[in-house]
Amino acid sequence: MKTNLVNLALGFALTVGAVSCQSPKNNLVFEHQGDTLTIVHIANPSKYLLLPVQESSNEGQVRLDTGNPADTDMDVRLSTDQVEYYVPFALPQGTKEATVLIKKVAADALCWDSIKVSDTFDTTNRDKFRPVYHHTPLYGWMNDANGLVYKDGEYHLYFQYNPYGSVWGNMHWGHSVSKDLVHWEHLDPAIARDTLGHIFSGSAVVDKNNSAGYGENTMVAFYTSASDKNGQIQCMAYSTDNGRTYTKYEKNPILTPFDGLKDFRDPKVFWYEPEQKWVMVVSADKEMRFYTSKNLKDWDYMSGFGNGYGVQPSQFECPDFVQLPVDGDMNKMKWVLIVNINPGCMFGGSATQYFVGDFDGKEFKCDTKPEVVKWLDYGKDHYATVCFSNTADRVIAVPWMSNWQYANIIPTKQYRSANSLPRELSLYTKDGQVYMAANVVKEAEGLRKDTRNMEDFTVNGEYRMDEIVAGNEGAYELAMDITPDKAQVAGFELLNSKGEKVKIYLDMKEGRLVMDRTESGITDLGEPSKYNVHEKETDNHRMALSVNYKNDFALGTWAPLSLCGGKSYHLDVFVDKCSIEIFVDGGRIAMTNLVFPNEPYSSLRFYTEGGEAKVTDFKAYKLGL
């Protein structure tokens, strides 16, 4: 405890085993009981206790003490010697005093001089890399999309959320809603961490037939509760106010692993119409397990799929299971099991693969051999992809736009992570195989504010455009057809005045589309030890498969052009302040990568090698909300 004349002037009372200090300005009294516990007494509490955060600090534990057994510790990295930002901790209203217990924070930490109370919390953006048109949390950490569901004209996007810092922790279900998949309204977290554990990923359904007994059209959410004490167990909650708040089922958990498996999470629940029953898919280490229920509360095991399938080594996470027509033929339906894996990405870290096959209500049988790998996206920042339920014939997916190798250290502070643009999924055939396309939803056209139509041109060597869009703030869309003709390489660079650039090109020699971000701006996110390379990622495949590998961020990703057809390729490229998403030929190739340029890319340089290429039907759109 620091003692000086200023402290004494505030009025210290020394007692045996504790030190109290009172700050009349903030109506706060800190009662330090060594370095293991501090009791904060708050008179006439304001709406928030503003907690100062330093991400390099060890986690302290903060709990609102109401005397209820449900009171839950939240892990907060309180400032030791530097304040990086504040997070709000809600206090009860209409009471004379609130008590907050803070554990594992030293009595001489800077936080005690910096904690304050307030009736407001400023969420005005302070991060230069916050996207213009992608969904992000107002503040704090976000990862997987959860509980995607459409009801009464609203798309509900729940997500893994830490309201007490911009690094992973304290998993809640954050909540945003949209009427058009583009403009999002931020709501309060819907499901909070509790004494059973973190609220991990899951799904939500509209219970049209009142299977669970909470009323017709009740929204029912399924999630994994995770803790060292209880392991990973599946739980349920229901909402009768259109998803704003949820009541947790009093008999949780509803499902535990029959073999004591450690990694057992991310329940996906859907209605199986042919047998009038509910089905749950749960990731179980290296496989997906299928369960069935009539009432959403009691679940019976049916089958498992996936052991030995897909890229190896990997761990299955965040499943989704959807039925789609092949080539638009409603008489030829196939089931697709979406499997998110970490590790396993071609370029390192986390990624999304899928399996196409048939489902008889009990077992899923894949059409391809176990070693066949099909990727939903060929970038490095596409993970935890899941789909909205209750959207009729449309299958709309939302990925998390990051990678577990570096998600916690990207150069933002007020928030971390964004979602990619929503994508509509479809099946098509190519060379006797069934593949899944992921194209940006048509609603994204509503982002277009200004249009610039370009004349067709031929590139032989290079062709420059000094301005992409007027008033460029780093948010635009480029749509074009590229015909390589005899060129061995045909593409373009996005550039800024600092010499930073991203190369996007068709490599006809290797038959692939490439996005190279090695010179894109900030590409060194920290010392190698800062990167979170998974313990199962023991080989160097990511270095060998990446284009121009420099480190686990500075590299190029690629996709096989064999997924497409014809002699010309239609590219739709979405650029935002920290991301580039490419969709080729209606999403037959999707590629999503983060970039951190120190100023927006403002010009284009088209180039070819080994011959001419044609660029036609070229449009540039300035994008905004």
PDB file of N, CA and C in Angstrom, residues 268 302 474 559:
ATOM      1  N   LYS A 268     -25.405 -27.803 -31.760  1.00  0.00           N
ATOM      2  CA  LYS A 268     -26.244 -27.305 -32.857  1.00  0.00           C
ATOM      3  C   LYS A 268     -27.548 -28.103 -32.840  1.00  0.00           C
ATOM      4  N   MET A 302     -27.497 -41.031 -30.773  1.00  0.00           N
ATOM      5  CA  MET A 302     -27.827 -41.794 -31.978  1.00  0.00           C
ATOM      6  C   MET A 302     -26.585 -42.328 -32.688  1.00  0.00           C
ATOM      7  N   GLY A 474     -11.401   3.779 -46.857  1.00  0.00           N
ATOM      8  CA  GLY A 474     -10.960   2.410 -46.679  1.00  0.00           C
ATOM      9  C   GLY A 474     -12.057   1.381 -46.771  1.00  0.00           C
ATOM     10  N   ALA A 559      -6.258 -20.436 -53.329  1.00  0.00           N
ATOM     11  CA  ALA A 559      -7.359 -21.364 -53.563  1.00  0.00           C
ATOM     12  C   ALA A 559      -7.239 -21.922 -54.972  1.00  0.00           C
TER      13      ALA A 559
END
